[in-house]
């Protein structure tokens, strides 16, 4: 079967992967309301296309923290990619580099910062969880810097792990032949079997619940790298993040895996963009599966988007070639959406190119598929 859109990779991944692994990647927290909403909310935004504009040349290039990339579509951090495919993060790094876009490596990768750097050139960010032992954090950040990573994406929505019931049912744990490679030498690379989620127990034991804004400041004392604060959903926290020295903000609800019944990220985006007042770039992750979704996020003020699950699903389906094809499909769809909306460059995408349900005086219900 020929794959014609990003969503089709999920069914193939489900066939290819052990249930425990597929469920880990696919599931959300508790009722999974936000998981569905992250996708569904995009359908509440409609286009106002402009016609008879010369769209024979479309420029999708953009700059993120000073780095020029081919499109505003980047790779979000997703953990333990070797569960999806033996080449794991190596394959993802090569695919992102081939697409001339940014890859974010997870703290909980099954390949180390050094191993990912060894795949060749590429612009890479490092996602950071703050461990109770700050020496571990300092060491990890220094290693990422030395390996040529260009920014830190600090995850701020996980003082504790969200309740992911599939992981509890499956007694999720990292397969024995894999380790969290960045922590291997620190005796933190393995996950114990528990009568719960092994990851939840690992987080409870290792991740610092006392993390606060002062730690964002502390991080700036140990690294010169710009810090993106990942997991912001409100105007209040946007202002605090900027005050604390963040170089950018990622509007994220952790793929709907933390607190259920938070809004879809696309619904929270505009509030954050308005609070940022152009002082720092705002990015979005969560629910992006189409080029139309990318356009909608940019029209609401995002500087770019990150994709998570489509990476691991395309990786599970077809390895590096799958991730490459997935990125190319999103790119092609986004280019087509720009052309059909009458936009020749990213700066031409404006709020006037969309209308949202919440713009209307009497929102009419959009039927849920």
PDB file of N, CA, C and O in Angstrom, residues 282-317:
ATOM      1  N   UNK A 282       7.957  31.900  19.401  1.00  0.00           N
ATOM      2  CA  UNK A 282       7.072  30.907  20.023  1.00  0.00           C
ATOM      3  C   UNK A 282       6.889  29.760  19.031  1.00  0.00           C
ATOM      4  O   UNK A 282       6.592  29.982  17.851  1.00  0.00           O
ATOM      5  N   UNK A 283       7.083  28.541  19.508  1.00  0.00           N
ATOM      6  CA  UNK A 283       6.927  27.345  18.679  1.00  0.00           C
ATOM      7  C   UNK A 283       5.788  26.503  19.245  1.00  0.00           C
ATOM      8  O   UNK A 283       5.318  26.754  20.353  1.00  0.00           O
ATOM      9  N   UNK A 284       5.363  25.501  18.480  1.00  0.00           N
ATOM     10  CA  UNK A 284       4.261  24.645  18.923  1.00  0.00           C
ATOM     11  C   UNK A 284       4.593  23.190  18.629  1.00  0.00           C
ATOM     12  O   UNK A 284       5.204  22.876  17.608  1.00  0.00           O
ATOM     13  N   UNK A 285       4.216  22.310  19.543  1.00  0.00           N
ATOM     14  CA  UNK A 285       4.174  20.889  19.193  1.00  0.00           C
ATOM     15  C   UNK A 285       2.840  20.320  19.663  1.00  0.00           C
ATOM     16  O   UNK A 285       2.149  20.908  20.484  1.00  0.00           O
ATOM     17  N   UNK A 286       2.456  19.182  19.083  1.00  0.00           N
ATOM     18  CA  UNK A 286       1.223  18.520  19.519  1.00  0.00           C
ATOM     19  C   UNK A 286       0.146  18.507  18.462  1.00  0.00           C
ATOM     20  O   UNK A 286      -0.451  19.532  18.153  1.00  0.00           O
ATOM     21  N   UNK A 287      -0.073  17.338  17.859  1.00  0.00           N
ATOM     22  CA  UNK A 287      -1.220  17.158  16.966  1.00  0.00           C
ATOM     23  C   UNK A 287      -0.992  17.501  15.510  1.00  0.00           C
ATOM     24  O   UNK A 287      -1.899  17.349  14.699  1.00  0.00           O
ATOM     25  N   UNK A 288       0.200  17.978  15.153  1.00  0.00           N
ATOM     26  CA  UNK A 288       0.443  18.346  13.753  1.00  0.00           C
ATOM     27  C   UNK A 288       0.611  17.081  12.903  1.00  0.00           C
ATOM     28  O   UNK A 288       1.496  16.271  13.160  1.00  0.00           O
ATOM     29  N   UNK A 289      -0.269  16.923  11.922  1.00  0.00           N
ATOM     30  CA  UNK A 289      -0.209  15.761  11.036  1.00  0.00           C
ATOM     31  C   UNK A 289      -0.324  16.132   9.560  1.00  0.00           C
ATOM     32  O   UNK A 289      -0.187  15.282   8.694  1.00  0.00           O
ATOM     33  N   UNK A 290      -0.593  17.385   9.278  1.00  0.00           N
ATOM     34  CA  UNK A 290      -0.804  17.851   7.905  1.00  0.00           C
ATOM     35  C   UNK A 290      -0.087  19.181   7.682  1.00  0.00           C
ATOM     36  O   UNK A 290       0.086  19.954   8.625  1.00  0.00           O
ATOM     37  N   UNK A 291       0.234  19.446   6.417  1.00  0.00           N
ATOM     38  CA  UNK A 291       0.780  20.755   6.060  1.00  0.00           C
ATOM     39  C   UNK A 291      -0.190  21.876   6.392  1.00  0.00           C
ATOM     40  O   UNK A 291       0.224  22.985   6.739  1.00  0.00           O
ATOM     41  N   UNK A 292      -1.497  21.581   6.302  1.00  0.00           N
ATOM     42  CA  UNK A 292      -2.494  22.597   6.677  1.00  0.00           C
ATOM     43  C   UNK A 292      -2.369  22.968   8.157  1.00  0.00           C
ATOM     44  O   UNK A 292      -2.558  24.125   8.539  1.00  0.00           O
ATOM     45  N   UNK A 293      -2.014  21.975   9.000  1.00  0.00           N
ATOM     46  CA  UNK A 293      -1.839  22.247  10.438  1.00  0.00           C
ATOM     47  C   UNK A 293      -0.665  23.204  10.662  1.00  0.00           C
ATOM     48  O   UNK A 293      -0.725  24.092  11.511  1.00  0.00           O
ATOM     49  N   UNK A 294       0.399  22.993   9.890  1.00  0.00           N
ATOM     50  CA  UNK A 294       1.583  23.855  10.010  1.00  0.00           C
ATOM     51  C   UNK A 294       1.202  25.292   9.674  1.00  0.00           C
ATOM     52  O   UNK A 294       1.532  26.239  10.402  1.00  0.00           O
ATOM     53  N   UNK A 295       0.478  25.459   8.567  1.00  0.00           N
ATOM     54  CA  UNK A 295       0.055  26.796   8.135  1.00  0.00           C
ATOM     55  C   UNK A 295      -0.808  27.468   9.213  1.00  0.00           C
ATOM     56  O   UNK A 295      -0.620  28.650   9.531  1.00  0.00           O
ATOM     57  N   UNK A 296      -1.740  26.711   9.779  1.00  0.00           N
ATOM     58  CA  UNK A 296      -2.628  27.262  10.809  1.00  0.00           C
ATOM     59  C   UNK A 296      -1.830  27.744  12.025  1.00  0.00           C
ATOM     60  O   UNK A 296      -2.126  28.799  12.592  1.00  0.00           O
ATOM     61  N   UNK A 297      -0.822  26.972  12.421  1.00  0.00           N
ATOM     62  CA  UNK A 297       0.009  27.376  13.565  1.00  0.00           C
ATOM     63  C   UNK A 297       0.771  28.667  13.253  1.00  0.00           C
ATOM     64  O   UNK A 297       0.853  29.568  14.092  1.00  0.00           O
ATOM     65  N   UNK A 298       1.313  28.762  12.044  1.00  0.00           N
ATOM     66  CA  UNK A 298       2.049  29.972  11.676  1.00  0.00           C
ATOM     67  C   UNK A 298       1.111  31.184  11.581  1.00  0.00           C
ATOM     68  O   UNK A 298       1.472  32.291  11.977  1.00  0.00           O
ATOM     69  N   UNK A 299      -0.108  30.946  11.073  1.00  0.00           N
ATOM     70  CA  UNK A 299      -1.084  32.037  10.975  1.00  0.00           C
ATOM     71  C   UNK A 299      -1.467  32.566  12.358  1.00  0.00           C
ATOM     72  O   UNK A 299      -1.790  33.739  12.524  1.00  0.00           O
ATOM     73  N   UNK A 300      -1.401  31.695  13.369  1.00  0.00           N
ATOM     74  CA  UNK A 300      -1.707  32.105  14.746  1.00  0.00           C
ATOM     75  C   UNK A 300      -0.469  32.624  15.485  1.00  0.00           C
ATOM     76  O   UNK A 300      -0.513  32.867  16.684  1.00  0.00           O
ATOM     77  N   UNK A 301       0.637  32.758  14.766  1.00  0.00           N
ATOM     78  CA  UNK A 301       1.799  33.430  15.346  1.00  0.00           C
ATOM     79  C   UNK A 301       2.991  32.558  15.703  1.00  0.00           C
ATOM     80  O   UNK A 301       3.995  33.065  16.211  1.00  0.00           O
ATOM     81  N   UNK A 302       2.908  31.245  15.448  1.00  0.00           N
ATOM     82  CA  UNK A 302       4.066  30.388  15.743  1.00  0.00           C
ATOM     83  C   UNK A 302       5.187  30.667  14.744  1.00  0.00           C
ATOM     84  O   UNK A 302       4.927  30.971  13.576  1.00  0.00           O
ATOM     85  N   UNK A 303       6.427  30.544  15.207  1.00  0.00           N
ATOM     86  CA  UNK A 303       7.589  30.688  14.314  1.00  0.00           C
ATOM     87  C   UNK A 303       7.947  29.362  13.657  1.00  0.00           C
ATOM     88  O   UNK A 303       8.753  29.319  12.734  1.00  0.00           O
ATOM     89  N   UNK A 304       7.373  28.277  14.166  1.00  0.00           N
ATOM     90  CA  UNK A 304       7.645  26.959  13.617  1.00  0.00           C
ATOM     91  C   UNK A 304       6.970  25.915  14.479  1.00  0.00           C
ATOM     92  O   UNK A 304       6.456  26.225  15.562  1.00  0.00           O
ATOM     93  N   UNK A 305       6.973  24.679  13.993  1.00  0.00           N
ATOM     94  CA  UNK A 305       6.343  23.588  14.752  1.00  0.00           C
ATOM     95  C   UNK A 305       7.310  22.413  14.880  1.00  0.00           C
ATOM     96  O   UNK A 305       8.254  22.282  14.096  1.00  0.00           O
ATOM     97  N   UNK A 306       7.060  21.602  15.881  1.00  0.00           N
ATOM     98  CA  UNK A 306       7.828  20.372  16.090  1.00  0.00           C
ATOM     99  C   UNK A 306       6.870  19.181  15.988  1.00  0.00           C
ATOM    100  O   UNK A 306       5.745  19.249  16.485  1.00  0.00           O
ATOM    101  N   UNK A 307       7.342  18.101  15.373  1.00  0.00           N
ATOM    102  CA  UNK A 307       6.517  16.887  15.281  1.00  0.00           C
ATOM    103  C   UNK A 307       7.149  15.764  16.081  1.00  0.00           C
ATOM    104  O   UNK A 307       8.354  15.545  16.025  1.00  0.00           O
ATOM    105  N   UNK A 308       6.296  15.038  16.800  1.00  0.00           N
ATOM    106  CA  UNK A 308       6.757  13.964  17.669  1.00  0.00           C
ATOM    107  C   UNK A 308       6.366  12.583  17.181  1.00  0.00           C
ATOM    108  O   UNK A 308       7.152  11.882  16.562  1.00  0.00           O
ATOM    109  N   UNK A 309       5.120  12.198  17.446  1.00  0.00           N
ATOM    110  CA  UNK A 309       4.702  10.822  17.116  1.00  0.00           C
ATOM    111  C   UNK A 309       4.913  10.433  15.662  1.00  0.00           C
ATOM    112  O   UNK A 309       5.309   9.301  15.395  1.00  0.00           O
ATOM    113  N   UNK A 310       4.656  11.320  14.685  1.00  0.00           N
ATOM    114  CA  UNK A 310       4.891  10.897  13.298  1.00  0.00           C
ATOM    115  C   UNK A 310       6.328  10.428  13.049  1.00  0.00           C
ATOM    116  O   UNK A 310       6.568   9.584  12.184  1.00  0.00           O
ATOM    117  N   UNK A 311       7.270  10.952  13.826  1.00  0.00           N
ATOM    118  CA  UNK A 311       8.667  10.531  13.681  1.00  0.00           C
ATOM    119  C   UNK A 311       8.823   9.063  14.096  1.00  0.00           C
ATOM    120  O   UNK A 311       9.361   8.248  13.340  1.00  0.00           O
ATOM    121  N   UNK A 312       8.322   8.706  15.295  1.00  0.00           N
ATOM    122  CA  UNK A 312       8.518   7.322  15.746  1.00  0.00           C
ATOM    123  C   UNK A 312       7.665   6.341  14.943  1.00  0.00           C
ATOM    124  O   UNK A 312       8.087   5.215  14.700  1.00  0.00           O
ATOM    125  N   UNK A 313       6.492   6.775  14.477  1.00  0.00           N
ATOM    126  CA  UNK A 313       5.658   5.867  13.685  1.00  0.00           C
ATOM    127  C   UNK A 313       6.268   5.627  12.298  1.00  0.00           C
ATOM    128  O   UNK A 313       6.289   4.493  11.814  1.00  0.00           O
ATOM    129  N   UNK A 314       6.776   6.672  11.659  1.00  0.00           N
ATOM    130  CA  UNK A 314       7.404   6.493  10.341  1.00  0.00           C
ATOM    131  C   UNK A 314       8.713   5.726  10.483  1.00  0.00           C
ATOM    132  O   UNK A 314       9.071   4.920   9.613  1.00  0.00           O
ATOM    133  N   UNK A 315       9.403   5.937  11.602  1.00  0.00           N
ATOM    134  CA  UNK A 315      10.635   5.191  11.899  1.00  0.00           C
ATOM    135  C   UNK A 315      10.331   3.695  12.058  1.00  0.00           C
ATOM    136  O   UNK A 315      11.030   2.835  11.518  1.00  0.00           O
ATOM    137  N   UNK A 316       9.259   3.399  12.787  1.00  0.00           N
ATOM    138  CA  UNK A 316       8.865   1.997  13.001  1.00  0.00           C
ATOM    139  C   UNK A 316       8.429   1.339  11.694  1.00  0.00           C
ATOM    140  O   UNK A 316       8.627   0.144  11.495  1.00  0.00           O
ATOM    141  N   UNK A 317       7.845   2.129  10.813  1.00  0.00           N
ATOM    142  CA  UNK A 317       7.335   1.580   9.548  1.00  0.00           C
ATOM    143  C   UNK A 317       8.447   1.343   8.539  1.00  0.00           C
ATOM    144  O   UNK A 317       8.526   0.274   7.930  1.00  0.00           O
TER     145      UNK A 317
END
